[in-house]
mmCIF file of C-alpha atoms in Angstrom:
data_model
loop_
_atom_site.group_PDB
_atom_site.id
_atom_site.type_symbol
_atom_site.label_atom_id
_atom_site.label_comp_id
_atom_site.label_asym_id
_atom_site.label_seq_id
_atom_site.Cartn_x
_atom_site.Cartn_y
_atom_site.Cartn_z
ATOM 1 C CA MET W 497 53.580 -36.512 12.342
ATOM 2 C CA SER W 498 51.203 -34.078 10.901
ATOM 3 C CA GLU W 499 51.176 -30.264 12.125
ATOM 4 C CA GLU W 500 48.266 -30.803 13.602
ATOM 5 C CA SER W 501 49.245 -33.429 16.218
ATOM 6 C CA ALA W 502 51.328 -32.846 19.691
ATOM 7 C CA ASN W 503 53.729 -35.750 21.099
ATOM 8 C CA ILE W 504 52.664 -36.156 24.459
ATOM 9 C CA ARG W 505 54.756 -38.097 26.980
ATOM 10 C CA ILE W 506 53.039 -40.175 29.304
ATOM 11 C CA ASN W 507 55.032 -41.096 32.533
ATOM 12 C CA TYR W 508 54.116 -44.815 33.215
ATOM 13 C CA GLN W 509 57.012 -45.489 35.791
ATOM 14 C CA ASN W 510 54.527 -44.362 38.633
ATOM 15 C CA GLY W 511 51.942 -46.865 37.415
ATOM 16 C CA ILE W 512 54.198 -49.826 36.645
ATOM 17 C CA ARG W 513 55.628 -49.384 40.239
ATOM 18 C CA GLN W 514 52.701 -49.373 41.964
ATOM 19 C CA ALA W 515 51.891 -52.824 40.423
ATOM 20 C CA VAL W 516 55.164 -54.152 41.105
ATOM 21 C CA GLN W 517 55.151 -52.995 44.544
ATOM 22 C CA HIS W 518 51.504 -54.290 44.989
ATOM 23 C CA LEU W 519 52.668 -57.844 43.497
ATOM 24 C CA ALA W 520 55.908 -57.456 46.226
ATOM 25 C CA ALA W 521 53.903 -56.516 48.965
ATOM 26 C CA LEU W 522 51.765 -60.204 48.241
ATOM 27 C CA ARG W 523 55.397 -61.687 48.918
ATOM 28 C CA HIS W 524 55.584 -62.311 45.086
ATOM 29 C CA THR W 525 59.666 -62.911 44.198
ATOM 30 C CA ARG W 526 58.704 -64.252 40.324
ATOM 31 C CA ILE W 527 56.988 -61.476 38.765
ATOM 32 C CA ALA W 528 56.849 -61.528 34.808
ATOM 33 C CA PHE W 529 56.020 -58.900 32.833
ATOM 34 C CA VAL W 530 54.320 -59.113 29.285
ATOM 35 C CA SER W 531 55.002 -55.913 26.742
ATOM 36 C CA GLY W 532 53.372 -54.662 24.088
ATOM 37 C CA PRO W 533 54.909 -54.644 20.505
ATOM 38 C CA LEU W 534 58.944 -53.427 20.614
ATOM 39 C CA HIS W 535 57.845 -50.672 17.897
ATOM 40 C CA LEU W 536 55.826 -48.956 20.412
ATOM 41 C CA LYS W 537 57.177 -45.977 22.045
ATOM 42 C CA SER W 538 54.517 -46.558 24.901
ATOM 43 C CA ALA W 539 55.613 -50.369 25.266
ATOM 44 C CA LEU W 540 59.173 -50.243 25.401
ATOM 45 C CA ALA W 541 58.606 -47.294 28.006
ATOM 46 C CA ARG W 542 56.180 -49.772 30.221
ATOM 47 C CA ARG W 543 58.808 -52.551 29.781
ATOM 48 C CA GLU W 544 61.862 -50.194 31.050
ATOM 49 C CA ALA W 545 59.399 -49.189 33.963
ATOM 50 C CA PHE W 546 59.168 -52.607 34.835
ATOM 51 C CA LYS W 547 62.953 -53.318 34.731
ATOM 52 C CA GLY W 548 63.448 -50.077 36.583
ATOM 53 C CA SER W 549 60.689 -51.100 39.385
ATOM 54 C CA MET W 550 62.024 -54.398 39.930
ATOM 55 C CA ILE W 551 65.256 -53.018 40.588
ATOM 56 C CA GLU W 552 64.332 -50.829 42.963
ATOM 57 C CA ILE W 553 63.161 -53.634 45.047
ATOM 58 C CA GLY W 554 66.175 -56.094 44.464
ATOM 59 C CA LEU W 555 64.338 -58.310 42.049
ATOM 60 C CA ALA W 556 65.761 -59.260 39.067
ATOM 61 C CA PRO W 557 63.585 -58.362 35.681
ATOM 62 C CA GLU W 558 64.200 -61.332 33.953
ATOM 63 C CA LEU W 559 60.905 -62.799 33.120
ATOM 64 C CA ILE W 560 59.491 -60.564 30.230
ATOM 65 C CA VAL W 561 57.724 -61.730 27.387
ATOM 66 C CA VAL W 562 56.954 -59.691 24.048
ATOM 67 C CA GLY W 563 53.108 -59.814 23.665
ATOM 68 C CA ASP W 564 50.766 -57.518 21.036
ATOM 69 C CA HIS W 565 48.426 -55.918 23.507
ATOM 70 C CA ARG W 566 45.518 -58.100 22.178
ATOM 71 C CA LEU W 567 43.981 -61.319 23.889
ATOM 72 C CA GLU W 568 45.749 -63.634 22.078
ATOM 73 C CA GLY W 569 49.129 -62.343 22.666
ATOM 74 C CA GLY W 570 48.556 -62.805 26.874
ATOM 75 C CA MET W 571 47.212 -66.422 26.014
ATOM 76 C CA ARG W 572 50.395 -66.912 24.093
ATOM 77 C CA ALA W 573 52.600 -65.457 26.940
ATOM 78 C CA LEU W 574 50.967 -67.205 29.915
ATOM 79 C CA ILE W 575 51.905 -70.970 28.140
ATOM 80 C CA GLU W 576 55.547 -69.251 26.782
ATOM 81 C CA LEU W 577 55.886 -68.562 30.963
ATOM 82 C CA SER W 578 54.110 -72.068 31.593
ATOM 83 C CA ARG W 579 57.279 -73.932 29.961
ATOM 84 C CA LEU W 580 59.747 -72.110 32.130
ATOM 85 C CA ASN W 581 61.460 -74.903 34.947
ATOM 86 C CA THR W 582 60.582 -71.819 37.557
ATOM 87 C CA ARG W 583 56.791 -70.318 36.871
ATOM 88 C CA PRO W 584 56.353 -66.957 37.813
ATOM 89 C CA THR W 585 53.892 -66.315 40.693
ATOM 90 C CA ALA W 586 52.834 -62.901 39.429
ATOM 91 C CA VAL W 587 52.210 -61.582 35.539
ATOM 92 C CA LEU W 588 52.235 -58.067 35.018
ATOM 93 C CA CYS W 589 51.006 -57.365 31.345
ATOM 94 C CA SER W 590 51.149 -54.047 29.715
ATOM 95 C CA ASN W 591 47.752 -53.290 29.105
ATOM 96 C CA ASP W 592 44.443 -54.923 30.005
ATOM 97 C CA MET W 593 43.612 -56.621 27.241
ATOM 98 C CA THR W 594 46.648 -58.561 27.393
ATOM 99 C CA ALA W 595 46.133 -59.462 31.282
ATOM 100 C CA ILE W 596 42.487 -60.652 30.259
ATOM 101 C CA GLY W 597 44.230 -63.095 27.626
ATOM 102 C CA VAL W 598 46.318 -64.215 30.316
ATOM 103 C CA MET W 599 43.700 -64.938 32.600
ATOM 104 C CA ARG W 600 41.356 -66.964 29.886
ATOM 105 C CA GLN W 601 44.747 -69.033 29.189
ATOM 106 C CA ALA W 602 45.203 -69.544 33.033
ATOM 107 C CA TYR W 603 41.520 -71.043 33.392
ATOM 108 C CA ASP W 604 42.403 -73.236 30.234
ATOM 109 C CA GLN W 605 45.243 -74.438 32.067
ATOM 110 C CA ASN W 606 43.714 -74.617 35.775
ATOM 111 C CA ILE W 607 45.419 -72.508 37.317
ATOM 112 C CA LYS W 608 43.594 -70.463 39.784
ATOM 113 C CA ILE W 609 43.916 -66.769 39.879
ATOM 114 C CA PRO W 610 44.607 -65.277 42.566
ATOM 115 C CA ASP W 611 45.433 -68.524 44.683
ATOM 116 C CA ASP W 612 48.062 -69.727 42.104
ATOM 117 C CA LEU W 613 48.976 -67.063 40.175
ATOM 118 C CA SER W 614 48.290 -62.955 40.463
ATOM 119 C CA VAL W 615 47.873 -61.136 37.515
ATOM 120 C CA VAL W 616 47.698 -57.469 37.001
ATOM 121 C CA GLY W 617 46.456 -55.145 33.865
ATOM 122 C CA PHE W 618 47.221 -51.630 32.837
ATOM 123 C CA ASP W 619 44.812 -49.143 31.374
ATOM 124 C CA ASP W 620 41.743 -49.918 33.588
ATOM 125 C CA ILE W 621 39.360 -50.466 30.405
ATOM 126 C CA ARG W 622 35.938 -50.625 31.447
ATOM 127 C CA ILE W 623 35.712 -54.637 30.705
ATOM 128 C CA ALA W 624 38.271 -55.402 33.381
ATOM 129 C CA GLU W 625 35.566 -55.024 35.774
ATOM 130 C CA PHE W 626 33.418 -57.603 34.259
ATOM 131 C CA THR W 627 36.123 -60.773 34.026
ATOM 132 C CA ILE W 628 36.352 -63.560 37.077
ATOM 133 C CA PRO W 629 37.831 -62.501 39.123
ATOM 134 C CA PRO W 630 37.621 -58.693 38.625
ATOM 135 C CA LEU W 631 41.084 -57.770 36.886
ATOM 136 C CA THR W 632 43.418 -55.922 39.054
ATOM 137 C CA THR W 633 44.639 -52.987 36.987
ATOM 138 C CA VAL W 634 46.458 -49.772 36.823
ATOM 139 C CA GLN W 635 44.412 -46.812 36.041
ATOM 140 C CA MET W 636 45.683 -44.129 34.132
ATOM 141 C CA SER W 637 43.324 -41.074 34.401
ATOM 142 C CA PRO W 638 41.518 -40.506 30.851
ATOM 143 C CA LYS W 639 40.877 -37.135 31.827
ATOM 144 C CA GLY W 640 44.551 -36.461 32.876
ATOM 145 C CA VAL W 641 45.952 -37.777 29.976
ATOM 146 C CA GLY W 642 43.384 -36.023 27.674
ATOM 147 C CA GLN W 643 44.232 -32.620 30.034
ATOM 148 C CA ASN W 644 47.995 -32.767 28.703
ATOM 149 C CA ARG W 645 47.229 -34.057 25.508
ATOM 150 C CA PHE W 646 44.988 -30.545 25.437
ATOM 151 C CA ARG W 647 47.467 -28.329 27.057
ATOM 152 C CA GLY W 648 50.178 -29.325 24.915
ATOM 153 C CA SER W 649 48.361 -29.002 21.435
ATOM 154 C CA VAL W 650 47.272 -25.216 22.900
ATOM 155 C CA GLU W 651 50.566 -24.561 24.161
ATOM 156 C CA ARG W 652 51.972 -25.529 20.370
ATOM 157 C CA GLY W 653 49.217 -23.561 18.378
ATOM 158 C CA ARG W 654 47.682 -26.845 17.349
ATOM 159 C CA ARG W 655 43.818 -27.913 17.939
ATOM 160 C CA PRO W 656 43.512 -30.734 20.955
ATOM 161 C CA LEU W 657 43.271 -34.208 19.206
ATOM 162 C CA ALA W 658 40.101 -36.006 19.933
ATOM 163 C CA LEU W 659 40.620 -39.374 22.463
ATOM 164 C CA ALA W 660 40.673 -42.384 20.771
#
């Protein structure tokens, strides 16, 4: 890490917890999670948040598939989940691109969303509102992340980084 960068920790627990609780409120008990690549700290944090949130509501966090944060990874994840004897009724994805891939594969398999499968993404990217049906997603406030990044940089006497 360069001297000009700052390590910012984002608490994914609240967002993942809200998504899990939302799905549980819809009476889902077989909730799957598609993580991001496990070499990413953010993907590990989201996966651990999912596990903890499932345990909090008394459900086993056993349906976890490793994805790649891309459309194709979401498609592959749903193919893998569809091969199970008891399929999930809901899929929570580590990011919206993965969730859109899950939705596309569901379409290809004639799985109706949200009738047959609920799908929730994470990050609230702009394109999520254009899917049919619109993707349910957890919003991470870019302003809040930017403020935290700026605050962390200033506290360390460094230039703030531009958000990508």
